[in-house]
XYZ file of C-alpha atoms in Angstrom:
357
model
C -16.196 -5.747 -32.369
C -16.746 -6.115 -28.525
C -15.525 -8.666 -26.273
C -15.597 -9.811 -22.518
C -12.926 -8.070 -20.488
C -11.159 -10.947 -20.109
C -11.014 -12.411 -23.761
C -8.860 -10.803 -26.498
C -11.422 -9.824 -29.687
C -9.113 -12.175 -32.163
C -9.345 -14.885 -29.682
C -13.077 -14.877 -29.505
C -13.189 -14.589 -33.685
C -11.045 -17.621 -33.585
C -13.532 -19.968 -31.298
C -16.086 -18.510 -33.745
C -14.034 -20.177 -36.554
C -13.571 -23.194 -34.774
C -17.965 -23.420 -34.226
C -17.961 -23.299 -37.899
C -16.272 -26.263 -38.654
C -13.528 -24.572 -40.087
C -10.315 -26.189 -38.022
C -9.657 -28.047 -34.980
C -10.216 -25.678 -32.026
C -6.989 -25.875 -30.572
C -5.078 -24.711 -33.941
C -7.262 -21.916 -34.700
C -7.030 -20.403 -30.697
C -3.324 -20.608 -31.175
C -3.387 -18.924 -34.906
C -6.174 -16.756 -33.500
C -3.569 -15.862 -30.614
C -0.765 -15.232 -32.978
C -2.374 -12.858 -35.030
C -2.784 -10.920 -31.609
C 1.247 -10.176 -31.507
C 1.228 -10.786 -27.867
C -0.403 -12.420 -24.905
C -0.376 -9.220 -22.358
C -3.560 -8.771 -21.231
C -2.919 -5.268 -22.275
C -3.592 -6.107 -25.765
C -7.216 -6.909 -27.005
C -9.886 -4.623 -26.378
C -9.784 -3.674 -23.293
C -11.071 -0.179 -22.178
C -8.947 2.989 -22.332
C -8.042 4.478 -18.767
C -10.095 6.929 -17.991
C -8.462 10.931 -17.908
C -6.109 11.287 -15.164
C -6.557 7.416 -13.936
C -3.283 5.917 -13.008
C -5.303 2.510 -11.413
C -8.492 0.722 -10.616
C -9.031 -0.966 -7.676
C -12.132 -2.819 -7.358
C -14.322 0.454 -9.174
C -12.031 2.976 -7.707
C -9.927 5.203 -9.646
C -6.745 6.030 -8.091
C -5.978 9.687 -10.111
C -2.723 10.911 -10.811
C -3.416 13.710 -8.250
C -3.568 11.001 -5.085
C -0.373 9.995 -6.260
C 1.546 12.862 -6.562
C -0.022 13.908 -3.299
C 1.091 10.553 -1.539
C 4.823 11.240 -2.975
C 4.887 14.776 -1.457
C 3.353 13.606 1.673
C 6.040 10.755 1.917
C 9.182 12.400 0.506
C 11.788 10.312 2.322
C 9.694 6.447 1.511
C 11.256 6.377 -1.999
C 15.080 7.255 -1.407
C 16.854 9.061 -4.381
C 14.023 7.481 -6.576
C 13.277 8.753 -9.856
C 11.190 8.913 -12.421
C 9.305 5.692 -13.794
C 10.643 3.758 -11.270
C 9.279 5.910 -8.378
C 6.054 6.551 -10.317
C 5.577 2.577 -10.180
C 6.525 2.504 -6.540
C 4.095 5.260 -5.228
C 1.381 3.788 -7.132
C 1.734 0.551 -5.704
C 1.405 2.013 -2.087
C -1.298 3.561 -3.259
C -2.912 0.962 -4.536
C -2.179 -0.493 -1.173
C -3.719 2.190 0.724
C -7.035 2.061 -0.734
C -7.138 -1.581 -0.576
C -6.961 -1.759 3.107
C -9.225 1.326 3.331
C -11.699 -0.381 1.152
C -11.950 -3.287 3.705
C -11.700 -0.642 6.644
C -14.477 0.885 5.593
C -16.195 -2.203 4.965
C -15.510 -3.646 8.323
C -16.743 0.168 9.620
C -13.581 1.261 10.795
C -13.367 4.230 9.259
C -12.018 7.521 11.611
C -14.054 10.220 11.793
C -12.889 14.036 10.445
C -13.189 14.628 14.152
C -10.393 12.181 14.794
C -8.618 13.541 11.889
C -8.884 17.032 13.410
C -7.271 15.921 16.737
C -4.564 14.238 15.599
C -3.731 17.316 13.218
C -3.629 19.477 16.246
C -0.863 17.336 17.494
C 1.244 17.650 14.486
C 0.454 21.700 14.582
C 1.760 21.926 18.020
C 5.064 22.277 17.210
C 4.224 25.064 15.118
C 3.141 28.340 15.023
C -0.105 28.615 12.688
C 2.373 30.831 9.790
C 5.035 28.187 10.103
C 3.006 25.143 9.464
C 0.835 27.091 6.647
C 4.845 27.659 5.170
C 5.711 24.144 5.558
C 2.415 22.855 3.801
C 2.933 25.446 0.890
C 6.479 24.379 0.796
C 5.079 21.247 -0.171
C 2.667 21.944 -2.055
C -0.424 20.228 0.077
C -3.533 21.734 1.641
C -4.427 21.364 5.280
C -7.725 19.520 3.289
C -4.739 17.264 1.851
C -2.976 16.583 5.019
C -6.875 16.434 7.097
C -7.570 13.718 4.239
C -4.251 11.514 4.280
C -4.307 11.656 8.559
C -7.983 9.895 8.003
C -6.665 7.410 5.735
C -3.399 6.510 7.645
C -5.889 6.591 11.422
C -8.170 3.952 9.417
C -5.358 2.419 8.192
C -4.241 2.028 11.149
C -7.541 0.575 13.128
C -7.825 -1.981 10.717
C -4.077 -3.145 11.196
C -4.766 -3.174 15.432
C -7.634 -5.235 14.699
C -6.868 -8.013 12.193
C -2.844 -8.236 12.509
C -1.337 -6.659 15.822
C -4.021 -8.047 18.356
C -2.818 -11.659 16.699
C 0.392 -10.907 17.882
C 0.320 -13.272 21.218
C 4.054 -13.633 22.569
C 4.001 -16.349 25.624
C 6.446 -17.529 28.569
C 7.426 -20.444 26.767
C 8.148 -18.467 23.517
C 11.026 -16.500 25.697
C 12.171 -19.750 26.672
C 12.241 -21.318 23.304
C 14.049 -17.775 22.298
C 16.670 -17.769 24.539
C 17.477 -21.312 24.402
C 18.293 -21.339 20.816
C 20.525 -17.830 20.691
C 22.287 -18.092 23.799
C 25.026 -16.524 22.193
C 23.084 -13.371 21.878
C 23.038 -12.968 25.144
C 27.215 -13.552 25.258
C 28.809 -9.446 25.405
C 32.081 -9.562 24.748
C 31.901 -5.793 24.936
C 29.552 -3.288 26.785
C 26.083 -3.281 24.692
C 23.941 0.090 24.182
C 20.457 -0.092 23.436
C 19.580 3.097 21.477
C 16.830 5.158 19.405
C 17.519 7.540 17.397
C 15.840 10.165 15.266
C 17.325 11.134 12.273
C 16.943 14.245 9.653
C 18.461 14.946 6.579
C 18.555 17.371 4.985
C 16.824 16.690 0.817
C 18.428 16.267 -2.107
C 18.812 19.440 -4.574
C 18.116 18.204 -8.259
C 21.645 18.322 -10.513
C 20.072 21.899 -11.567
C 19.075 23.246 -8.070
C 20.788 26.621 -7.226
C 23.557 26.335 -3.941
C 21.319 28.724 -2.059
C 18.366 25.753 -2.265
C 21.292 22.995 -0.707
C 21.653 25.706 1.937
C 17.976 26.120 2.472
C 17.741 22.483 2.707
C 20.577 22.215 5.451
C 18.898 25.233 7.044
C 14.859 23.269 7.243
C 16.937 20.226 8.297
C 18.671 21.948 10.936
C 15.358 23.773 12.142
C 13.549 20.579 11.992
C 15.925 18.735 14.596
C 16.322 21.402 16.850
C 12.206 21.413 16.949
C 12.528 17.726 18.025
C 15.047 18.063 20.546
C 13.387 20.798 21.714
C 10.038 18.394 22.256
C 11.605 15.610 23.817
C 13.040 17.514 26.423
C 9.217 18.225 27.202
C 8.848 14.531 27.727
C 6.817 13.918 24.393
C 7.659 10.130 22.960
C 10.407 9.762 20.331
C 8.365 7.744 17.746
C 5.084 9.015 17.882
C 6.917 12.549 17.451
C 9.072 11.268 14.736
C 5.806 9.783 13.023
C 3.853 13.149 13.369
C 6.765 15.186 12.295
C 7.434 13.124 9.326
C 4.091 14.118 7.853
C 4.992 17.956 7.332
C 8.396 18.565 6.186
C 10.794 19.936 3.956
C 13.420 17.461 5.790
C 13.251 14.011 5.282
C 12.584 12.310 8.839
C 13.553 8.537 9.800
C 13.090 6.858 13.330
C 14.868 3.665 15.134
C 12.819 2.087 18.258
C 15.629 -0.107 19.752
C 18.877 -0.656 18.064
C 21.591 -1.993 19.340
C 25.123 -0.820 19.152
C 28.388 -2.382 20.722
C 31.398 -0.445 22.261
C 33.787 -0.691 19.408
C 30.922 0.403 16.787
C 30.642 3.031 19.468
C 34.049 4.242 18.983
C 34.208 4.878 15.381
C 32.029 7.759 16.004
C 33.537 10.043 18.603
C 31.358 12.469 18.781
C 28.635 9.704 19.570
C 30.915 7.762 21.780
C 31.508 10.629 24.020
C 27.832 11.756 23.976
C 26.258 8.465 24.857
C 28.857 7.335 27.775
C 27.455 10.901 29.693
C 24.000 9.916 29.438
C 21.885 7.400 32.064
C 19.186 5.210 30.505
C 16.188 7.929 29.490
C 18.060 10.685 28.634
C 19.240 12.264 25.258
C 21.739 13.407 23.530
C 22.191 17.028 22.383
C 21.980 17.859 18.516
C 24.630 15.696 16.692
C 25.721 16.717 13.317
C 27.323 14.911 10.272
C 30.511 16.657 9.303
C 28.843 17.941 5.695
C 25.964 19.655 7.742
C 23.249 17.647 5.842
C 22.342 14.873 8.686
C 21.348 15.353 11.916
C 20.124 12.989 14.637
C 19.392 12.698 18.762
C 20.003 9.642 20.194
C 18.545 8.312 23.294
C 19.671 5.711 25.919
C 18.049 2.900 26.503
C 19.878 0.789 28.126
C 23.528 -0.175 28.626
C 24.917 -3.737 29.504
C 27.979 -4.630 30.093
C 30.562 -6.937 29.152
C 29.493 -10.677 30.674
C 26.938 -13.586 30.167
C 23.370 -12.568 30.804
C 20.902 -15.392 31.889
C 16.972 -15.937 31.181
C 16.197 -14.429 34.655
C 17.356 -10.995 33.819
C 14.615 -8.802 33.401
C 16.287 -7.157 30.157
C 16.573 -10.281 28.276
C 13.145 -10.871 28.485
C 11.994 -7.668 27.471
C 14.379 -7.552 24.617
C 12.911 -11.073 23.240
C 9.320 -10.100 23.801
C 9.976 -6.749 21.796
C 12.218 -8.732 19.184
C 9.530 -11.709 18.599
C 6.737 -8.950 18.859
C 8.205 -7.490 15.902
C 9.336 -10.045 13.975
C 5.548 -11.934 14.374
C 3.745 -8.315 13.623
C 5.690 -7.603 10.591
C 5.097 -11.264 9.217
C 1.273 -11.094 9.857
C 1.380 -7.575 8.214
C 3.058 -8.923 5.360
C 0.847 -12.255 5.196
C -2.660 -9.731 5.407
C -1.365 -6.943 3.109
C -0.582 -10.365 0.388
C -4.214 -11.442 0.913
C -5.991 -8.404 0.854
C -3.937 -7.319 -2.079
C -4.671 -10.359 -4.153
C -8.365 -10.590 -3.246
C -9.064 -7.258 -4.741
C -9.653 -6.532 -8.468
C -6.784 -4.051 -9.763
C -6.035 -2.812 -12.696
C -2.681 -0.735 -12.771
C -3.316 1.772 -16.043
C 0.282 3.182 -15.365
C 2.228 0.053 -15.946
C 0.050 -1.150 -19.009
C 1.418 2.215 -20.536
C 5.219 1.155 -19.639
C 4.765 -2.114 -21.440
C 3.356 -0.405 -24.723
């Protein structure tokens, strides 16, 4: 017997019952709900996933394809993840994905193939054509995969400059307020380096992987870096290279804007220590390896301030809160959107209905 999709079949027999005369409607729901065995909206007669559907958002299938494309695109998002737990966690950025693409699109937002294209010859430049072709096989994508996930992420993207990060408004009497309240930030006890880094490690070999793939692994990670350094010493920016980078890899690739490090963190890594007191602010470091050969990073130099107290005039303490309450106030909007948008749409998540059955 059929029933709406929101109404379990032996709940609708029961209100039947209940039109009959048969028994007070509230006790014949509740029996009617008992002989159910459960109140998960899995149960009932609700329709079968389509083949190969992992979710629904609002009429779209999301296949099992997008998200095993999404996890090889995005290696590095998901840690040491595994199995179910990972599966669930893709998804759900999938999920995520097409929901703000679906209101992209909808608000006609949408990049072009031609943008797609340009930003793809970016990435490749890096690359000779047989070495990106090898890095794409080595992860199994298509350069129609890679042309297809660029569009997505440049829509993506438009939509998040137009509805979130153009919100982001950070005023003279915000600093104020700012600075005011954590004067002690602005204490140093100890010379203060503002840093960025770019980091690559090298990817976990499964318990059964051979030591020649570990080596190969150390080996992409190793080529990878020395690519970056390499393009930074051209003058190209260090997160827009990370970012582009981190799209084609067999090394996992990780970027910090601005952190901040004191002199005694400093010191506990000596090989750092000495290779950031050489630099002046804009310059890099060489290569800098972990002592197991799997991580490998390039730091940059900000800025350095030393020991003393720094006032509200200084021209570095008001950058630093602008870019510190520009972030905070951008990744809270994201957050808020991303919650609205995300409950607003109709999803139905096929993948964890199977888990719970």
């Amino acid at each position: 017997m059929c029933c709406s999709p929101r109404v379990p079949a032996c709940v609708s027999e029961s209100v039947t019952l209940q039109r009959a005369g048969s028994a007070p409607w509230m006790t014949v729901v509740l029996a009617g709900l008992a002989l159910c065995g459960t109140l998960l909206p899995v149960s009932g007669c609700r329709r079968s996933a389509p083949d190969g559907a992992m979710a629904d958002v609002n009429g779209t299938i999301i296949t099992a394809a997008r998200v095993d494309e999404y996890d090889r695109l995005h290696p590095q998002a998901f840690g040491n993840e595994s199995g179910d737990q990972r599966r669930m966690d893709v998804l759900n950025e999938v999920i995520m994905e097409e929901v703000l693409e679906q209101r992209a699109r909808k608000d006609h937002l949408e990049a072009t193939d031609e943008d797609a294209d340009e930003k793809l010859t970016d990435m490749k430049s890096g690359y000779t054509q047989e070495e990106f072709e090898q890095q794409l096989a080595a992860a199994h994508l298509t350069m129609q995969d890679m042309r297809t996930q660029v569009r997505r992420e440049l829509t993506i993207d438009r939509l998040l400059n137009k509805d979130v990060f153009s919100r982001v408004n950070i005023t003279d009497a915000d600093l104020s307020t700012y600075y005011t309240g954590h004067q002690d930030e602005f204490h140093f006890p100890e010379t203060r380096y503002h840093l960025s880094r770019i980091v690559v490690q090298a990817l976990p070999v499964s318990a059964g992987g051979q030591q020649q793939d570990a080596a190969a692994s150390r080996a992409e990670a190793l080529r990878t870096i020395q690519l970056v350094h390499l393009r930074l010493q051209e003058g190209e920016n260090f997160a827009s290279l990370a970012s582009s980078l981190a799209r084609v890899k067999t090394a996992a690739i990780a970027a910090d804007a601005d952190i901040t490090v004191s002199a005694s963190q400093l010191h506990t890594d000596a090989s750092l220590e000495e290779s950031v007191e050489k630099l002046l602010p804009g310059q890099t470091t060489d290569v800098l390896a972990s002592p197991d050969g799997t991580t490998y990073a390039i730091y940059k130099l900000l800025s350095r301030m030393p020991a003393g107290d720094y006032s509200f005039e200084d021209p570095r303490v008001q950058q630093y809160i602008r870019e510190t309450l520009r972030t905070q106030r951008g990744d809270l909007l994201k957050a808020a959107y991303l919650d609205i948008l995300r409950n607003q749409a109709h999803v139905r998540n096929y993948y964890a209905e199977r888990l719970l059955q």
